[in-house]
Tab-separated table of C-alpha atoms in Angstrom:
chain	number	residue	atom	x	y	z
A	97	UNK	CA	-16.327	-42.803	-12.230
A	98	UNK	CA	-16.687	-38.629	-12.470
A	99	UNK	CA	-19.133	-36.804	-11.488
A	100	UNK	CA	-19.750	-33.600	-13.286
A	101	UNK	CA	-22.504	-31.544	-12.849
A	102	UNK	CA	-23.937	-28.138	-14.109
A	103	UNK	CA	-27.012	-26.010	-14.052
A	104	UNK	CA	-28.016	-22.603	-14.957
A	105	UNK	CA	-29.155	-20.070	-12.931
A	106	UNK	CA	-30.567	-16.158	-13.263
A	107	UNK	CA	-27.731	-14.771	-13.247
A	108	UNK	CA	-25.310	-17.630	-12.776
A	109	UNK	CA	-23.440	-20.895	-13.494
A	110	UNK	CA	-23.029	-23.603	-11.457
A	111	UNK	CA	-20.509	-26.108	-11.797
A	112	UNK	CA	-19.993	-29.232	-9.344
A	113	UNK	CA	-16.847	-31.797	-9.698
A	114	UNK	CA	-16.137	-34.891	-8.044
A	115	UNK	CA	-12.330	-34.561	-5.692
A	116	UNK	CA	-11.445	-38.459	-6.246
A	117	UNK	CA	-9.163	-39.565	-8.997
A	118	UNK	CA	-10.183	-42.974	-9.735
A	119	UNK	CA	-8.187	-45.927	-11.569
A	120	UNK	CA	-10.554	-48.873	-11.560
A	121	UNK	CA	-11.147	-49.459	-8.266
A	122	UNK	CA	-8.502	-47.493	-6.862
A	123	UNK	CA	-8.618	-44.129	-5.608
A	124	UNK	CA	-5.255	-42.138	-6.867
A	125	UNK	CA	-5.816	-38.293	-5.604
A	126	UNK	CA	-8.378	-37.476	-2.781
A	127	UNK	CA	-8.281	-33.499	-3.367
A	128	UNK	CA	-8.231	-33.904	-7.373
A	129	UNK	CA	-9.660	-30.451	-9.618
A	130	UNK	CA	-11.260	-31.728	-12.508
A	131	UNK	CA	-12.061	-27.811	-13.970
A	132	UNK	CA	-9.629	-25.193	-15.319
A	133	UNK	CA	-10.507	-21.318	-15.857
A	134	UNK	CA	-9.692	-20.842	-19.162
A	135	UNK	CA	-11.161	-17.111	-19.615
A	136	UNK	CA	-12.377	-14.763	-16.303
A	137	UNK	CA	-16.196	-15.665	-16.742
A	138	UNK	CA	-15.160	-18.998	-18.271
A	139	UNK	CA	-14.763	-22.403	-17.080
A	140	UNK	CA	-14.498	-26.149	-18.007
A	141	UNK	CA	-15.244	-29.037	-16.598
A	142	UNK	CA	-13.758	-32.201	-18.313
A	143	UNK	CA	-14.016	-36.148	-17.613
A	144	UNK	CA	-12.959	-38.855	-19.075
A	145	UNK	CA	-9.386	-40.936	-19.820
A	146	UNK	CA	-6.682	-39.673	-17.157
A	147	UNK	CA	-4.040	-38.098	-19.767
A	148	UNK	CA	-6.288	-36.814	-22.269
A	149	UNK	CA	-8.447	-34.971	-19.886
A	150	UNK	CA	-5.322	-32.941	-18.341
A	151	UNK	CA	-3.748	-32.617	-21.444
A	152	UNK	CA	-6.887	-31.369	-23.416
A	153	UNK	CA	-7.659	-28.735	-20.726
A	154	UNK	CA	-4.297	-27.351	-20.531
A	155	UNK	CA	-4.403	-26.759	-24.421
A	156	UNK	CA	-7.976	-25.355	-24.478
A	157	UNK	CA	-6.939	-22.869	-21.448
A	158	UNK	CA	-3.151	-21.890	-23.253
A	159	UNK	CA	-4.383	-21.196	-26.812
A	160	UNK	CA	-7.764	-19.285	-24.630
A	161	UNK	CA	-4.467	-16.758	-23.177
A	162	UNK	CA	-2.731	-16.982	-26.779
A	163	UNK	CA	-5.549	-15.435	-28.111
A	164	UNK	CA	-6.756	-13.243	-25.173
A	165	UNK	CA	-3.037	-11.778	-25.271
A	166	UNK	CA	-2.570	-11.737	-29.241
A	167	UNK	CA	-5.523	-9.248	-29.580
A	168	UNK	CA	-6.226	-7.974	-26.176
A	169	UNK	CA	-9.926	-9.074	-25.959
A	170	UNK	CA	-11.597	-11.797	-23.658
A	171	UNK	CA	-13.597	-14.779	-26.021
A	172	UNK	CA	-17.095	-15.414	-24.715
A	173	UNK	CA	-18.204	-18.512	-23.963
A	174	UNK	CA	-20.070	-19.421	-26.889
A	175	UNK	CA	-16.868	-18.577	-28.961
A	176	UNK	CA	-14.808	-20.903	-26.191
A	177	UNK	CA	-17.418	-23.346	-26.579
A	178	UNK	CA	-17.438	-23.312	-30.634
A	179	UNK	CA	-13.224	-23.469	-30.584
A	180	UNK	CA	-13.591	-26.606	-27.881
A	181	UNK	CA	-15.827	-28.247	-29.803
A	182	UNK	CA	-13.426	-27.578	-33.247
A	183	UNK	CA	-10.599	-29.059	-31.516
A	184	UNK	CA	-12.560	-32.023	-30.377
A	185	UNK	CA	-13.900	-33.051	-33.851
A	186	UNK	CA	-10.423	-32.393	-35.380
A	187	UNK	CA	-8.663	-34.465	-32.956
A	188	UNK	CA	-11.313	-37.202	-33.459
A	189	UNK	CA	-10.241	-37.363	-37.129
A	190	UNK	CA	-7.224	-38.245	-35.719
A	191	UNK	CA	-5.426	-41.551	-35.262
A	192	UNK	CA	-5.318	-40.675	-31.219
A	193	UNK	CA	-8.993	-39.119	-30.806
A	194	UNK	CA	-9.710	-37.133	-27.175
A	195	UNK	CA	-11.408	-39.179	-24.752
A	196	UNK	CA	-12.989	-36.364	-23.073
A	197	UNK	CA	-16.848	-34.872	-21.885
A	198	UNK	CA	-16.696	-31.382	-21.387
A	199	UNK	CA	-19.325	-29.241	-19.428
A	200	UNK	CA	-18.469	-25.356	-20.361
A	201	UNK	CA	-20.368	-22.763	-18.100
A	202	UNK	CA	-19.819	-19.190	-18.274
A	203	UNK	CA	-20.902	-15.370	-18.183
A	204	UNK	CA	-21.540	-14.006	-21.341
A	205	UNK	CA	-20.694	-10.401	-20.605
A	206	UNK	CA	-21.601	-8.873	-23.705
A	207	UNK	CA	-25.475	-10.142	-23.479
A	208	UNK	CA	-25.265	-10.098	-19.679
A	209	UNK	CA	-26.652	-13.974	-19.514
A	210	UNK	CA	-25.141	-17.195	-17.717
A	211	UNK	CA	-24.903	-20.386	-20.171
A	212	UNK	CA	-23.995	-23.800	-20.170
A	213	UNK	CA	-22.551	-25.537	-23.194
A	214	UNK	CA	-22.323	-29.581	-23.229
A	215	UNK	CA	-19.736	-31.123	-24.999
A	216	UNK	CA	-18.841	-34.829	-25.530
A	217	UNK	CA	-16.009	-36.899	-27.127
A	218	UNK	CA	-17.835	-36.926	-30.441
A	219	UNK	CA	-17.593	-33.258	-30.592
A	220	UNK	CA	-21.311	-32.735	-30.197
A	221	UNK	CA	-21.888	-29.524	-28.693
A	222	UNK	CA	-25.670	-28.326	-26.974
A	223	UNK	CA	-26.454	-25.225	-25.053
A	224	UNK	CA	-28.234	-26.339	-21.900
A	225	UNK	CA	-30.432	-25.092	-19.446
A	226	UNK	CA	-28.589	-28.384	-16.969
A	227	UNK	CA	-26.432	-31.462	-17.760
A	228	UNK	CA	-24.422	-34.394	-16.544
A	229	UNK	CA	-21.259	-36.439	-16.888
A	230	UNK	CA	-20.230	-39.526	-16.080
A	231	UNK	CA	-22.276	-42.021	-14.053
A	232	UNK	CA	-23.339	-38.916	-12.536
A	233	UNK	CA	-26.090	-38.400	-15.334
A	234	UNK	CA	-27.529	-41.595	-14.442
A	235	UNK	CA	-28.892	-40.318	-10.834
A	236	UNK	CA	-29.176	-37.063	-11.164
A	237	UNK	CA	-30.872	-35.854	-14.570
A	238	UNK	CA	-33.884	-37.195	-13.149
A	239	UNK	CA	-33.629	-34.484	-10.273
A	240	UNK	CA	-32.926	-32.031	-12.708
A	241	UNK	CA	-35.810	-32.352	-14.804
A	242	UNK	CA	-38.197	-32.772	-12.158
A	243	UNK	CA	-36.699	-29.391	-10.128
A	244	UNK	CA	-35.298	-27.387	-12.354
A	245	UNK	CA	-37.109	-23.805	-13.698
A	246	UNK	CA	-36.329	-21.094	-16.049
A	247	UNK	CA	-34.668	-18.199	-13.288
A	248	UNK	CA	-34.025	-19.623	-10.727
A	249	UNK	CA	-32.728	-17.466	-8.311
A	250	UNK	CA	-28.929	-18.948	-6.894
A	251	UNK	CA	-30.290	-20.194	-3.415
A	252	UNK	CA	-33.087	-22.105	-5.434
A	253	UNK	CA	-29.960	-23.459	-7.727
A	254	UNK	CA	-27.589	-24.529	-5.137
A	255	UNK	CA	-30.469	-26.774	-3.005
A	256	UNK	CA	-30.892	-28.420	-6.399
A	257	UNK	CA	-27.392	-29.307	-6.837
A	258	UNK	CA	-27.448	-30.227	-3.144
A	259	UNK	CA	-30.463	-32.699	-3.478
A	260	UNK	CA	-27.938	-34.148	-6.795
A	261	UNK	CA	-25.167	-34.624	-4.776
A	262	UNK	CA	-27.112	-36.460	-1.580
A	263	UNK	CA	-29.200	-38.859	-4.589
A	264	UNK	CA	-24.948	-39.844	-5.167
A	265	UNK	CA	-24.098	-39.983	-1.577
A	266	UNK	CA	-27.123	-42.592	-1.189
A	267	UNK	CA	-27.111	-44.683	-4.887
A	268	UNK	CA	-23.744	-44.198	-6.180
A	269	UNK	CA	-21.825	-46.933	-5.079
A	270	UNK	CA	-18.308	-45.387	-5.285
A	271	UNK	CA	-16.443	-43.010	-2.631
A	272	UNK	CA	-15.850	-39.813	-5.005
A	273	UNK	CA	-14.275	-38.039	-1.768
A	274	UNK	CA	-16.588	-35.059	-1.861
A	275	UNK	CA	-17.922	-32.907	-4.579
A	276	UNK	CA	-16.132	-29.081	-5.483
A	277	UNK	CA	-18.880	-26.187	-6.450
A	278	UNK	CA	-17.491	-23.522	-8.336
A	279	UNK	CA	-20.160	-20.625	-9.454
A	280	UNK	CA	-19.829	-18.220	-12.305
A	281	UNK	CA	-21.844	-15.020	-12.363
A	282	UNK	CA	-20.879	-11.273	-13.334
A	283	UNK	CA	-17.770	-11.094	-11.027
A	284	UNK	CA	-15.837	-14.114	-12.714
A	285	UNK	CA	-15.333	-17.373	-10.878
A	286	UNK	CA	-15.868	-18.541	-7.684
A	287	UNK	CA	-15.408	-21.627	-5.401
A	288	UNK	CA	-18.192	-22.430	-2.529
């Protein structure tokens, strides 16, 4: 019952999460953050079973530090993206597999360029120009296909995601108590 959303920009990422924690039918958290900065031009976005998405992110962002402090240097995100990914297909050769659909955007500051890295609970990992989790991806790709152009400028991006999130207001037939937008762009991470 997520919704995760991301699209690239010029020069940015943006990243939009559902605020309701839902149990079934039952609405647990209101005000619930579904991302976690795990390097300063770096975040993910993660849905999927309740414990294993916390518990996943928290690991991904604490060995992201470990290794940002063991040899003073910042990962990009295609080397975040590549150790996500390794953890996921590990863990899903497992006997308790990760039940989790990650979205990765970032600021590769070495190359200068936004990107956005989709990740699911097979470990499959695609660099994408836009993508979806959840029942979200249902509603919305649709949008994104039809809208969506190489450079767009930020303005251009953020009335895309805001014609995503009223197609959900108006189909989706759950409450998901408001939608968070976080940006990434040159000067690290940002909520709007």
């Amino acid at each position: 019952m997520d919704v995760i959303l991301g699209l690239t920009t010029k020069d940015a990422v943006i990243v939009a999460t559902s605020m309701a924690a839902v149990r079934g039918v039952s609405i647990l958290k209101a005000d619930d953050d579904k991302t976690r900065i795990v390097a300063p031009h770096t975040l993910v976005a993660y849905t999927g079973e309740a414990g294993d998405t916390v518990q996943f992110a928290e690991y991904v962002q604490a060995n992201i530090q470990l290794h940002g402090m063991r040899n003073e240097t910042e990962l990009s995100p295609p080397a975040i993206t590549s150790f996500v990914r390794s953890e996921l297909a590990k863990s899903l050769r497992s006997r308790k597999p990760y039940q989790v659909n990650i979205l990765i955007g970032g600021y590769d500051t070495a190359t200068e360029k936004p990107c956005l890295y989709w990740v699911d609970y097979l470990a499959s990992r695609a660099q994408v120009p836009y993508a979806a989790h959840g029942y979200a991806a249902y509603y919305t790709l649709s949008l994104l296909d039809r809208w969506y152009k190489k450079d767009l400028s930020l303005e251009e991006g953020m009335k895309i995601m805001e014609m995503c999130v009223t197609e959900l207001r108006t189909r989706l037939p759950i409450d998901f108590k408001g939608i968070q937008i976080k940006i990434i762009d040159r000067d690290g991470v940002r909520t709007v």
